[in-house]
Coordinates of C-alpha atoms in Angstrom, one line a residue:
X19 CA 26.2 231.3 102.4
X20 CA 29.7 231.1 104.3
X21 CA 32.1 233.8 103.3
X22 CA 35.5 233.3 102.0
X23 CA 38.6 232.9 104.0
X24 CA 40.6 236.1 103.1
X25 CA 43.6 236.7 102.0
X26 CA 46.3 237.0 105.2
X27 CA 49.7 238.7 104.1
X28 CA 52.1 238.6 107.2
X29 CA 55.4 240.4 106.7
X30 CA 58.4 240.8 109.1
X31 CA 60.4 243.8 108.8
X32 CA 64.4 244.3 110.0
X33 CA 66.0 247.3 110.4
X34 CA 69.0 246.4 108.3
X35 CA 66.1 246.9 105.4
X36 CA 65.4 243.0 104.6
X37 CA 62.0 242.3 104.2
X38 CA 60.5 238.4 105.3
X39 CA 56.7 237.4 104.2
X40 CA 56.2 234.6 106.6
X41 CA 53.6 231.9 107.4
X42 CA 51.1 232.4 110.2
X43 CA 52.5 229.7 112.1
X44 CA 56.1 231.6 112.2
X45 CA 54.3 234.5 113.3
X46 CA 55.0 235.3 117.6
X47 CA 54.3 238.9 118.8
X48 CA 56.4 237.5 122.0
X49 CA 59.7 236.6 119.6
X50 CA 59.8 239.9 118.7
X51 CA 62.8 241.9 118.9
X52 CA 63.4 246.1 118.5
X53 CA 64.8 245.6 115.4
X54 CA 61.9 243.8 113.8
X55 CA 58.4 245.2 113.0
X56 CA 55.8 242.7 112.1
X57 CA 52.9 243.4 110.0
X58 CA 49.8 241.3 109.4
X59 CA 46.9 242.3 107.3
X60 CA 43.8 240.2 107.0
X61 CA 41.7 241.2 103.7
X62 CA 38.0 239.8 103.5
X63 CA 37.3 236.5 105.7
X64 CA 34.6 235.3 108.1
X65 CA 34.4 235.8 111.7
X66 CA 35.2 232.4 112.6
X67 CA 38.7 233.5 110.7
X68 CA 39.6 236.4 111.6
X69 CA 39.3 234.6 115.6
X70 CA 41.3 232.0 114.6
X71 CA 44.1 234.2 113.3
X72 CA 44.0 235.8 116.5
X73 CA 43.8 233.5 118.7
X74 CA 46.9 232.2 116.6
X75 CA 48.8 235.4 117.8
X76 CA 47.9 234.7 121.7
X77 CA 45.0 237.9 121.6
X78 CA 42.7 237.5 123.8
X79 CA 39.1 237.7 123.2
X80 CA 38.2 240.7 124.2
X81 CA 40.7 242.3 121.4
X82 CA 39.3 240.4 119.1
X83 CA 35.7 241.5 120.0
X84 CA 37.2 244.5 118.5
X85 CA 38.0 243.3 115.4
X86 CA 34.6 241.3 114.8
X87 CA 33.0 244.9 115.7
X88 CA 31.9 245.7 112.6
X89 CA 30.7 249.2 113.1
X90 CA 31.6 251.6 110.5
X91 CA 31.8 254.1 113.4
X92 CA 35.5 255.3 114.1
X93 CA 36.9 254.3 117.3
X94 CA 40.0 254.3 119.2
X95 CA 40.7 252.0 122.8
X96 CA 43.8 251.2 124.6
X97 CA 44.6 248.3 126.8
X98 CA 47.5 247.3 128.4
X99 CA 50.1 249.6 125.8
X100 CA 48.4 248.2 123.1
X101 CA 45.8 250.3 121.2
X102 CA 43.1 249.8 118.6
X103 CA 41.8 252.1 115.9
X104 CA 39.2 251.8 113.8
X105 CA 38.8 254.8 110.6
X106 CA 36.8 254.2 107.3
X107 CA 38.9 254.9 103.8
X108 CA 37.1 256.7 101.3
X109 CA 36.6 254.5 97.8
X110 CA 36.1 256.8 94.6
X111 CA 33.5 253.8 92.9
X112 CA 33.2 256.6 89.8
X113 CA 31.2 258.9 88.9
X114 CA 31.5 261.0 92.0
X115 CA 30.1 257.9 94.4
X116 CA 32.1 257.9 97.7
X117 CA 32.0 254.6 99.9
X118 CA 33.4 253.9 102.6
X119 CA 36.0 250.6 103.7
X120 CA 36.4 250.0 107.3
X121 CA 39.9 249.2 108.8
X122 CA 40.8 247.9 112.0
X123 CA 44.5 248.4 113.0
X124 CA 45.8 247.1 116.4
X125 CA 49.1 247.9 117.5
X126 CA 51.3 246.8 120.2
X127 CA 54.9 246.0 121.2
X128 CA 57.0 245.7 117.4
X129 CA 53.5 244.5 115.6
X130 CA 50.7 246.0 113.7
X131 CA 47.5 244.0 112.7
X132 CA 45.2 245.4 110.0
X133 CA 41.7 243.9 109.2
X134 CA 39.3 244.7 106.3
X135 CA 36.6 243.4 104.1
X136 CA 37.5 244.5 101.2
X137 CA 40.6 245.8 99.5
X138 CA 41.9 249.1 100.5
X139 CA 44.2 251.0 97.9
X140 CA 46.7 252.3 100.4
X141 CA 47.4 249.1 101.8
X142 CA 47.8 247.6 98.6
X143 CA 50.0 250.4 97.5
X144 CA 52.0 250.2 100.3
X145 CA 52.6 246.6 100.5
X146 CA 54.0 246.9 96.5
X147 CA 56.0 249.6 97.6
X148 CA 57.6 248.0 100.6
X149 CA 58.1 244.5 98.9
X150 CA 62.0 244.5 99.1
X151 CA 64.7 246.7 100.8
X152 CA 62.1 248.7 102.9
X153 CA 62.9 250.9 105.7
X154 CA 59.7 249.8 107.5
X155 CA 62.1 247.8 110.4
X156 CA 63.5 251.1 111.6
X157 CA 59.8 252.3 112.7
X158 CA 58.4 251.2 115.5
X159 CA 55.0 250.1 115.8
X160 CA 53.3 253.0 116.8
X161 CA 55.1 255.3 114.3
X162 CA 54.1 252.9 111.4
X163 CA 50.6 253.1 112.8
X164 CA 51.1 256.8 112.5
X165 CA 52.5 256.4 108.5
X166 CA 48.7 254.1 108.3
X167 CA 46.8 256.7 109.4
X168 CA 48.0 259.4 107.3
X169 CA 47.7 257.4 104.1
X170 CA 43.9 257.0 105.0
X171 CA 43.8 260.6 105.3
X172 CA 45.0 261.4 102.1
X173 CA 42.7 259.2 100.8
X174 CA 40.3 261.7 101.7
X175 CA 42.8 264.3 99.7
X176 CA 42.3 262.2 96.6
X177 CA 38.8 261.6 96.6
X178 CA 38.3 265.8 96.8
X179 CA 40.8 266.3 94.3
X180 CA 38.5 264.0 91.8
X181 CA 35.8 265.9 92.6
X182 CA 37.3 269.2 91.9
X183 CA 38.1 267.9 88.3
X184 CA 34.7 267.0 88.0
X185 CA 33.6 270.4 89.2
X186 CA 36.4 272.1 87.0
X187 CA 34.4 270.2 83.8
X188 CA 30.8 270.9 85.1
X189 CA 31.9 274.6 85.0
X190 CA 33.7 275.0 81.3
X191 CA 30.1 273.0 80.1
X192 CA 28.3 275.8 82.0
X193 CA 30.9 278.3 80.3
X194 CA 30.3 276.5 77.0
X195 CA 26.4 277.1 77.4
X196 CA 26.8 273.0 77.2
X197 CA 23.8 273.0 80.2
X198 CA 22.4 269.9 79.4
X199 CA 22.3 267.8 82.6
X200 CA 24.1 270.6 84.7
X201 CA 21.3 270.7 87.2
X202 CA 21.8 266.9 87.6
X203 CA 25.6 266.8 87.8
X204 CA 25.4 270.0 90.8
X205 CA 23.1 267.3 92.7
X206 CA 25.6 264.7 92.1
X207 CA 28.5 267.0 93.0
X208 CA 26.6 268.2 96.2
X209 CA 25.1 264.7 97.6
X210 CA 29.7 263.7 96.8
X211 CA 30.3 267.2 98.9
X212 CA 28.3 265.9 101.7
X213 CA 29.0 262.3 101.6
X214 CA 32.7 263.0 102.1
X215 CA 32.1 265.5 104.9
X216 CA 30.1 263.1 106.9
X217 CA 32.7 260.5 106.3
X218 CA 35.6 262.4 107.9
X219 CA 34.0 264.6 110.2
X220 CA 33.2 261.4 112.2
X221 CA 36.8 260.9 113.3
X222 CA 37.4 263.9 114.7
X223 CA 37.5 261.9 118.4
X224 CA 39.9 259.9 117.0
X225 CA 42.5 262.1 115.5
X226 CA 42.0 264.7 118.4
X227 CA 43.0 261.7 120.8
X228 CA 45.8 260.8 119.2
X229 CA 47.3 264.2 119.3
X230 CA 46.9 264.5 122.7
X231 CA 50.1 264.2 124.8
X232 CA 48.7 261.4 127.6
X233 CA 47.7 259.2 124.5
X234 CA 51.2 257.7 124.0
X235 CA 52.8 258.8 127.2
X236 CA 55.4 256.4 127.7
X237 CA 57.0 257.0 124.4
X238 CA 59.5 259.3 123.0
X239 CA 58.7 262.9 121.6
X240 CA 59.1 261.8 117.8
X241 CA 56.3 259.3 118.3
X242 CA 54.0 262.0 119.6
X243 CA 55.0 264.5 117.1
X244 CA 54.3 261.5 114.3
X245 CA 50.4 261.6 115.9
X246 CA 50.1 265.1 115.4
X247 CA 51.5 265.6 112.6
X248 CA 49.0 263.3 111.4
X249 CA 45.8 265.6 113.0
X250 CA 47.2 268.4 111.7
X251 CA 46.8 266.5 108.1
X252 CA 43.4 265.5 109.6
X253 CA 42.2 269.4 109.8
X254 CA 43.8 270.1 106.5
X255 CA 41.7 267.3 104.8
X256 CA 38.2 268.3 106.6
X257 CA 39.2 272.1 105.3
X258 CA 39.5 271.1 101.5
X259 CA 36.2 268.9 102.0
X260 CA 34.7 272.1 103.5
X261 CA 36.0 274.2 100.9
X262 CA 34.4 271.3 98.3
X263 CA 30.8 272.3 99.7
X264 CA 31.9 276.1 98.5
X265 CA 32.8 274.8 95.3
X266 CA 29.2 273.3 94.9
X267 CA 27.6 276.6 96.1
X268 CA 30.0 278.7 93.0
X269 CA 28.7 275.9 90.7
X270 CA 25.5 276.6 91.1
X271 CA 25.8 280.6 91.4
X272 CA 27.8 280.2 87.8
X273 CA 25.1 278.0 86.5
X274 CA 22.6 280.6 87.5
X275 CA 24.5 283.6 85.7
X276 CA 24.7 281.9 83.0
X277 CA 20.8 280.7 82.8
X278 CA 19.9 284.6 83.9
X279 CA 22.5 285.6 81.0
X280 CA 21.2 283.5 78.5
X281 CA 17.0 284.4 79.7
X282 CA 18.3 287.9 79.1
X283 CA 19.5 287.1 75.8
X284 CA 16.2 285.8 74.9
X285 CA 13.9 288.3 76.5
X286 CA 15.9 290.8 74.2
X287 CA 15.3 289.1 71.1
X288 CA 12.1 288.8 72.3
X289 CA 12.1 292.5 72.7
X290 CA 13.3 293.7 69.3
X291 CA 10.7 291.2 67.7
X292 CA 7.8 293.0 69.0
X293 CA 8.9 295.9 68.5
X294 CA 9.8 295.6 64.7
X295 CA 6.3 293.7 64.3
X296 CA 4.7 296.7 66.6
X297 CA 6.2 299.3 64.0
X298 CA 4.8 296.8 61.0
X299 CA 0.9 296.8 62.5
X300 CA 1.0 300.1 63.1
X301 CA 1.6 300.6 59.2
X302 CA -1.0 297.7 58.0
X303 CA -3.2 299.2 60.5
X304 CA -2.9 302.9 58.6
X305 CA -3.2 301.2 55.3
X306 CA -6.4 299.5 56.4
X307 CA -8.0 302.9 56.9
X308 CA -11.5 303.7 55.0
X309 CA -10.2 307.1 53.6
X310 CA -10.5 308.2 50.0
X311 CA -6.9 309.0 49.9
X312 CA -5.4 309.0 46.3
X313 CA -2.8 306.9 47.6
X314 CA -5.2 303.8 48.4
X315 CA -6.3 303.9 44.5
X316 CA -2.7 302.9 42.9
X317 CA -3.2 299.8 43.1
X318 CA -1.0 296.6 42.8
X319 CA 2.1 299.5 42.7
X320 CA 0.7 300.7 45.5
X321 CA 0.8 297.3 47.2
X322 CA 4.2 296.6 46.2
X323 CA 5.4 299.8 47.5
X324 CA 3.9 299.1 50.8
X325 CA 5.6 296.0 51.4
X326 CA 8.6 297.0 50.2
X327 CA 8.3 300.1 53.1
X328 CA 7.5 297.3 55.3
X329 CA 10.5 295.0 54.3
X330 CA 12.6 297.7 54.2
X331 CA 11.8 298.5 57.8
X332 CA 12.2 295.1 59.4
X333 CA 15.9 294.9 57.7
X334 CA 16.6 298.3 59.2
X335 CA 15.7 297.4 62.5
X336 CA 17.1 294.2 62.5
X337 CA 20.3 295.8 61.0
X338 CA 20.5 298.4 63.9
X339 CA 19.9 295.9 66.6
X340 CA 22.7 293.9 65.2
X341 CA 25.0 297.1 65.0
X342 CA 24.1 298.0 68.7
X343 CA 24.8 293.8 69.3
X344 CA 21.5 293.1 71.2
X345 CA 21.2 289.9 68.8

């Protein structure tokens, strides 16, 4: 079965602010000037598309090899001032599943290309947000590449903040003694926990190189401070999803309180039960004694008076163990 097209959005930005969405065939990375930024972002298509687009834009194949690279392993190269990074966005599908959506971003002089299989809500956002009067022109390419990176990192942000309101909910049914399916929702939150850690820790190459100072050499101290500003994000992002596998770990210690709590609870009840009933067979057990006592000759008013001692000290017991609030 061939695979769709994709959808191609190609968007030149001016520093004065205006914003032009433009064909592919007015697209030239060579036209560019410093005041323009282009930006072209290839959503879905097949392989034979995504060369075409390039080969379009005069990139060689080897760059595109990169881009047909379909690895979900980060990656950074450079070549020639122009450098390629590949990171994989988090997706929240529900229900605390995390997947992963692989984007390719190549930048060079005044352009950015981005390439992905399926939508990814950053770019989306951003696109909306940029539609008219952006200030996109006034970055340069490896700035905006920067601004990319960082909104792929808080996707990460999002995706543990979900999953501390799910944990936050777990713990008021635990609270609620609403245990239900608790055991099965601490899996779920633990398998998230490590599904996001193994997500991000795998670009720790990527955002380390960026920050270094011989990545970008031949640009100006903002751009460099733009790249580590970004790691710095980077660290912040693998210390919340760190601090989520802690989360799990308090979950579960509240969960077993509250179990051991509530097995006390029982074994107390428990407890006063056989104790009242103890107190009982002792007193059948007397009256089941083969002495002549006069006692044992009353009768049915005998009888009566017998479970009525009886009676009377069940309620007293149960009346004391409710004073002292052990039931």
């Amino acid at each position: 079965m061939q695979e769709p097209a994709g959808t191609l959005d190609i968007r030149r930005f001016e520093s004065s602010g205006s914003v032009h969405t433009i064909e592919l065939g007015e697209a030239s990375l060579d036209d560019l000037t410093e005041d323009q930024l282009l930006w072209i972002d290839l959503e879905g298509g097949s392989e034979p598309t995504i060369t075409d687009v390039l080969g379009r834009l005069g990139i060689d194949d080897e760059v595109a090899a990169w881009f047909l690279d379909r690895s979900a392993m980060p990656e950074l190269r450079v070549r020639n001032g122009w450098f390629f990074v590949r990171v994989v966005a988090v997706r929240n599908d529900g229900e605390l599943t995390y997947n992963g959506t692989v984007l390719a971003i190549l930048a060079g002089r005044n352009f950015v290309i981005t390439s992905h299989k399926e939508p990814v809500g950053f770019l989306t956002k951003l696109r909306e947000r940029e539609s008219h009067d952006s200030g996109l022109g006034m970055l340069g390419a490896d700035s905006f590449t920067a601004s990319l990176l960082d909104w792929h990192v808080n996707s990460y942000f999002e995706a543990v903040a979900d999953f501390e309101s799910a944990d936050e909910r777990l713990e008021t049914d635990i609270l609620d003694d609403r245990h239900g399916e608790c055991l099965h929702s601490l899996r779920g939150l633990r398998k998230a926990a490590s599904r996001l850690r193994r997500m991000l820790s795998a670009h720790r190459g990527v955002f380390a190189a960026i920050a270094r100072p011989d990545f970008r050499p031949g640009t100006d101290g903002e751009v460099n401070r733009h790249f580590q500003t970004v790691d710095m994000h980077f660290q912040r992002a693998m210390e919340a999803v760190e601090n989520a596998r802690e989360v799990v770990i308090g979950s579960f210690e509240l969960f077993s309180n509250q179990t051991a709590l509530r097995t006390n609870a029982i074994m107390r009840v428990l407890t006063i039960l056989t104790a009242l009933m103890g107190g009982l067979a002792v007193i059948a057990g007397v009256l089941g004694m083969n002495f002549e006592a006069p006692f044992f000759k009353t009768g049915l008013i005998g009888f009566v008076v017998a479970v009525a001692l009886m009676t009377g000290m069940a309620l007293a017991g149960f009346a004391f163990a409710w004073w002292r609030k052990w039931l």
